[in-house]
Tab-separated table of C-alpha atoms in Angstrom:
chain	number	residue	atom	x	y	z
A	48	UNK	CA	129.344	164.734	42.301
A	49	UNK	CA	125.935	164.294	43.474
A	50	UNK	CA	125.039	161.774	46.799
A	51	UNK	CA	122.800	159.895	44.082
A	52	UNK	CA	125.963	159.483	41.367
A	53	UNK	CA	128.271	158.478	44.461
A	54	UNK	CA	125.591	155.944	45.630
A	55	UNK	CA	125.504	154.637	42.167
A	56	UNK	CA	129.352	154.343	41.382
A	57	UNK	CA	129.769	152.715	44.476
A	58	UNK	CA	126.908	149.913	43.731
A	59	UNK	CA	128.622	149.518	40.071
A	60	UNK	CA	132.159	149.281	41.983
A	61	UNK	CA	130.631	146.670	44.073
A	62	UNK	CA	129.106	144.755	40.771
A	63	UNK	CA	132.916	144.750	39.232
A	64	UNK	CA	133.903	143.444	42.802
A	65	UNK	CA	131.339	140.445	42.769
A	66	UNK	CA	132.314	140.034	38.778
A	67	UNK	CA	135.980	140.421	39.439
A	68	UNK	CA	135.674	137.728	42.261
A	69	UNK	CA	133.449	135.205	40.364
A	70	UNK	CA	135.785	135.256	37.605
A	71	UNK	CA	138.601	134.636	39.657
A	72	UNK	CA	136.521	131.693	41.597
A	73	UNK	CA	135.202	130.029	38.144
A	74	UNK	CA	138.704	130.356	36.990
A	75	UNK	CA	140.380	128.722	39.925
A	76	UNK	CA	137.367	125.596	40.296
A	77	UNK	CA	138.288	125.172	36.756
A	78	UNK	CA	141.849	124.471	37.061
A	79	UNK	CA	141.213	122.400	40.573
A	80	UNK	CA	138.924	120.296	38.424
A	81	UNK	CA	141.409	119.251	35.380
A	82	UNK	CA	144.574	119.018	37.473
A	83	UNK	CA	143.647	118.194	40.807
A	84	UNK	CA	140.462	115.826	39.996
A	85	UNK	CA	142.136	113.214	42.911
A	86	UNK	CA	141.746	115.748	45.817
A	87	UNK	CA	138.813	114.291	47.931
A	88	UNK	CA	136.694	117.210	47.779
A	89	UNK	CA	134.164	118.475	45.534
A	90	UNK	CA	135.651	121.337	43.916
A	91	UNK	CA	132.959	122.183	41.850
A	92	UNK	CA	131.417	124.494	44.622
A	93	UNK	CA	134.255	126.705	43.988
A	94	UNK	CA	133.037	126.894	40.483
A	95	UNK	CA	129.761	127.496	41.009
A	96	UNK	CA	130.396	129.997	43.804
A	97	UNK	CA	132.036	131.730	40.995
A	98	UNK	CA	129.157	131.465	38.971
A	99	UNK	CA	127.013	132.932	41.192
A	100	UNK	CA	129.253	136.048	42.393
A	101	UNK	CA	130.178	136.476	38.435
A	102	UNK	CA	125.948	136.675	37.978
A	103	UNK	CA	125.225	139.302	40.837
A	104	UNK	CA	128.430	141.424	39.373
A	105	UNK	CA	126.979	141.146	36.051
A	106	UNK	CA	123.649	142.025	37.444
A	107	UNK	CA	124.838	144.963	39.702
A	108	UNK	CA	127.036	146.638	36.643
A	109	UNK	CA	124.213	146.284	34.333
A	110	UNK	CA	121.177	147.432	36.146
A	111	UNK	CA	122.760	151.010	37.951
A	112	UNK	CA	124.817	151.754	34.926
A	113	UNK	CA	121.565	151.604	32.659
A	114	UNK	CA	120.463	154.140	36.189
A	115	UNK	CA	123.405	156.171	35.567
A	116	UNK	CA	122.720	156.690	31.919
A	117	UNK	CA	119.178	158.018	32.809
A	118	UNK	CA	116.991	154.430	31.609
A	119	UNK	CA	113.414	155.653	33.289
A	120	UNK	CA	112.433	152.176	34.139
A	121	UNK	CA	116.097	151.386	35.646
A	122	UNK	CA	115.459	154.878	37.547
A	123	UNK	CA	112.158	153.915	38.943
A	124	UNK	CA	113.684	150.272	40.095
A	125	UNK	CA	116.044	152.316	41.952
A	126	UNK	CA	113.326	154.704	43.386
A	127	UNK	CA	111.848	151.799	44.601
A	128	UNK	CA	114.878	150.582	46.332
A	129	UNK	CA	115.497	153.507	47.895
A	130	UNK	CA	112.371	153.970	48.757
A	131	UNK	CA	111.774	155.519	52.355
A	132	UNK	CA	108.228	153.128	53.090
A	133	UNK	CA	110.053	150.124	51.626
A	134	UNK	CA	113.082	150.528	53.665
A	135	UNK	CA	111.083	150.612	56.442
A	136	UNK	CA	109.071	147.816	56.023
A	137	UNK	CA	112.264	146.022	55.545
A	138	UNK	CA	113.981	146.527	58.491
A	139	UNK	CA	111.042	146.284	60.669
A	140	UNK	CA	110.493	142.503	58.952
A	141	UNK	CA	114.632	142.461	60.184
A	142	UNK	CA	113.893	143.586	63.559
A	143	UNK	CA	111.106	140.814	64.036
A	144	UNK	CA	113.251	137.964	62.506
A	145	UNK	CA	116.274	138.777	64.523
A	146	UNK	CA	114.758	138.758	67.510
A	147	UNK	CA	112.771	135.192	66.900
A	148	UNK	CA	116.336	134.256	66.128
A	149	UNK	CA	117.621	135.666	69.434
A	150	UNK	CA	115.000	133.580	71.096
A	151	UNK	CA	115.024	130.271	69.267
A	152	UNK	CA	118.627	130.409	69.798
A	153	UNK	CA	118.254	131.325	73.565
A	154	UNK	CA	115.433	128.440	73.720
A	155	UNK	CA	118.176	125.536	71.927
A	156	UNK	CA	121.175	126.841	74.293
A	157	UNK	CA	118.940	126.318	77.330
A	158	UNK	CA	117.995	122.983	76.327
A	159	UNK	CA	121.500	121.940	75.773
A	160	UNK	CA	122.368	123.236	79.648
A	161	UNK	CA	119.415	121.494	80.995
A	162	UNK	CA	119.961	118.386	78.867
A	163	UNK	CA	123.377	118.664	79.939
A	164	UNK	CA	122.404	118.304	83.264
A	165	UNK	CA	119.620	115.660	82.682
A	166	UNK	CA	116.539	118.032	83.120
A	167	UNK	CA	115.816	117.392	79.483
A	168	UNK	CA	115.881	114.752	76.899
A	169	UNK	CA	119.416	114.906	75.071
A	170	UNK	CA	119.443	116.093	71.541
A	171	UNK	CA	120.371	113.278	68.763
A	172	UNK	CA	121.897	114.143	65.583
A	173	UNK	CA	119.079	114.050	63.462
A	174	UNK	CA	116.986	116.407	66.077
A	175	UNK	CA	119.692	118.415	65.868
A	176	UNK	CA	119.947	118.923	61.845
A	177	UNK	CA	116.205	119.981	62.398
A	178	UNK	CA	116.461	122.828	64.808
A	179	UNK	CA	119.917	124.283	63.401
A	180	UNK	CA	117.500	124.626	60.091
A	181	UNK	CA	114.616	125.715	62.276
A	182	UNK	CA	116.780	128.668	63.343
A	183	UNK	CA	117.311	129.351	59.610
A	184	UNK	CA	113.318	128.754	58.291
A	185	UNK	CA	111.176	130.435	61.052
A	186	UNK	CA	113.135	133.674	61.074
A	187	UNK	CA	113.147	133.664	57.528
A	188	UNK	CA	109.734	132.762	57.144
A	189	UNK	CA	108.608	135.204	60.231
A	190	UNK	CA	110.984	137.883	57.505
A	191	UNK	CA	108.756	137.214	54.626
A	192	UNK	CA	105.427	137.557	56.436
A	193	UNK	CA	106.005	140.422	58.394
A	194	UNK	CA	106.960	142.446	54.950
A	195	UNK	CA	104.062	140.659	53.024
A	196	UNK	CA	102.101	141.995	55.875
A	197	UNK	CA	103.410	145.689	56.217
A	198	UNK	CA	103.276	145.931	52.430
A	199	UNK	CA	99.089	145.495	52.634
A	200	UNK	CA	98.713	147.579	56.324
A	201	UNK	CA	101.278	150.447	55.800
B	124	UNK	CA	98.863	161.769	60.362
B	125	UNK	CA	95.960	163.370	58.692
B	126	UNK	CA	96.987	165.087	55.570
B	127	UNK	CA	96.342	167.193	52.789
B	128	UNK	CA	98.131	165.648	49.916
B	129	UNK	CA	95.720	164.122	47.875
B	130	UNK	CA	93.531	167.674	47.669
B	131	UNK	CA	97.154	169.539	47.082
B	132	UNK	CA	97.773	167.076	44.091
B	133	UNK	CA	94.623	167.026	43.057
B	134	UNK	CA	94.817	171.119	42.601
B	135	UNK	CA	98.032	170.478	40.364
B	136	UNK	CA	96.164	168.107	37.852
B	137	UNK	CA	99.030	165.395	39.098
B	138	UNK	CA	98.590	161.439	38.980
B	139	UNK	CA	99.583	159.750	41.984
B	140	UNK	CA	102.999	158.284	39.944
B	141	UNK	CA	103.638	161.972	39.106
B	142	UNK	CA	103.787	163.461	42.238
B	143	UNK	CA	106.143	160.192	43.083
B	144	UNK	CA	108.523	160.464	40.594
B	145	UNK	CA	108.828	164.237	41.569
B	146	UNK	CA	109.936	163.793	45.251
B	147	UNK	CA	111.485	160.218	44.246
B	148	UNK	CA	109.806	157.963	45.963
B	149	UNK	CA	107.179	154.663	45.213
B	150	UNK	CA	103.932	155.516	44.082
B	151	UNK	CA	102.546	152.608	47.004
B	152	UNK	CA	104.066	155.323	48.988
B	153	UNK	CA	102.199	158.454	48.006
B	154	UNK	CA	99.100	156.259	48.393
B	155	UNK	CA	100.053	155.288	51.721
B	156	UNK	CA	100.599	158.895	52.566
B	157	UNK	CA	97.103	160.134	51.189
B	158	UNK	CA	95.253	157.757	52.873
B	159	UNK	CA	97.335	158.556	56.316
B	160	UNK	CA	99.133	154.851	56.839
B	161	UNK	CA	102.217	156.067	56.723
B	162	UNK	CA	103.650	159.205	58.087
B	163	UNK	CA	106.571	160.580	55.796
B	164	UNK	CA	110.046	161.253	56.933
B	165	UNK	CA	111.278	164.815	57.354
B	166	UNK	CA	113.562	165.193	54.979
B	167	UNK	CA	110.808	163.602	52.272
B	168	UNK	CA	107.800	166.214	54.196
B	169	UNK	CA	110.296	169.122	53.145
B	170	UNK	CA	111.240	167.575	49.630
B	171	UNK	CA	106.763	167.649	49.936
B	172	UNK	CA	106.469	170.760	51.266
B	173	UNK	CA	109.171	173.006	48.451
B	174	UNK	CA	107.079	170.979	45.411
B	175	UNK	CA	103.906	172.433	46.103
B	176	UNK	CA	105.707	175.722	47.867
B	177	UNK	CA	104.216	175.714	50.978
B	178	UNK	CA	104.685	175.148	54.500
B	179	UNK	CA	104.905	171.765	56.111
B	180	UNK	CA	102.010	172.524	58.292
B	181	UNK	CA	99.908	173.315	55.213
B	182	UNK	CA	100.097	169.517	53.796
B	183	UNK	CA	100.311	167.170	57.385
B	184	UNK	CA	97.998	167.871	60.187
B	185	UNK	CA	99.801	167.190	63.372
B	186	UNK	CA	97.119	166.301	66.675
B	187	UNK	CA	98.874	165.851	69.647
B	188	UNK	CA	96.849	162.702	70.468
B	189	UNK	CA	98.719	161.151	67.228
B	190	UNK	CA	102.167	161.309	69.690
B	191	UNK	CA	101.035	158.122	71.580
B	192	UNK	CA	99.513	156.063	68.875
């Protein structure tokens, strides 16, 4: 069996995973919701969780079996994901991002010592709920542009 | 890395997307490569190299002032 064959059964094992899973999830939310509507939490997420995973599966199985049976434009989407340039571009536009994250991460821990100690204002709740999703955005963001970027220089 | 790709493809009448699908890559990449942005990986410079059956030499031009850029 060829590396490209072996690279393909293993995404379509992974899409029957992720299917497998989000049938299982939908199935389980489902019962939680008609026989356990009393519990206090909102058991719904386990249903859409399912719906999700049961979308990527269905996704995953579809698009690199159409690869396996030799669709050209299911071939080329796969070029392109293999692609050497693109791959690079991505995990430079990782490297960047995880090291803003690094830093803004270094930058909150500091202020939490030093407002600990009463260098610094303390951080309130609300502050709070704004850098933890600060973390999130700007290395996302910092993600995005650096591959926008590299996409138009390299 | 300056190159000779574009000229080599050129000589075999290919499109840019040609040449691509051949060594399996993105076409973005072939144009990358012709105009010099990007410099390929080995194993894709040798997948390069046995398509137009020559040496590796023959398609990029390595300068050793490239090393430090």
């Amino acid at each position: 069996m060829s590396d490209q064959n072996k690279w393909l059964n293993s995404r379509i094992r992974i899409g029957w995973f992720f299917l497998v899973m989000g049938v299982l999830f939908i199935l389980v939310g489902v019962y939680f919701e008609i026989n356990y509507s009393y519990i206090p939490y909102n058991v719904s997420i386990i249903t859409g969780l399912g719906i999700l995973w049961a979308g990527i599966g269905i996704g995953l199985v579809v698009r690199y079996t159409a690869v396996k049976k030799g669709d050209p434009s299911a071939k080329r989407l796969m070029v392109e994901e293999q692609d050497e340039r693109n791959l690079f571009i991505r995990y430079r536009a990782g490297y960047r991002a995880f090291w803003v994250a690094i830093v803004l991460v270094y930058v909150v821990l500091m202020w939490f010592s030093m407002a600990a100690n009463g260098s610094l204002p303390p951080i309130g709740k609300e502050l709070l709920w704004y850098i933890q999703a600060g973390c999130v955005v700007i290395p996302f963001s910092v993600y995005i542009i650096s591959f926008v970027m590299d996409q138009k220089r390299i | 890395m300056k190159n000779r790709l574009e000229e080599m493809r050129n000589q075999m009448g290919w499109t840019q997307q040609e040449l691509a699908d051949q060594v399996e890559v993105s076409r973005q990449t072939i144009i990358s490569l012709e105009s010099g942005r990007y410099n390929p990986s080995i194993l894709l410079a040798f997948r390069l190299a046995r398509l137009f059956q020559v040496k590796i030499e023959d398609i990029f031009i390595y300068s050793e002032e490239e090393q430090h850029e």
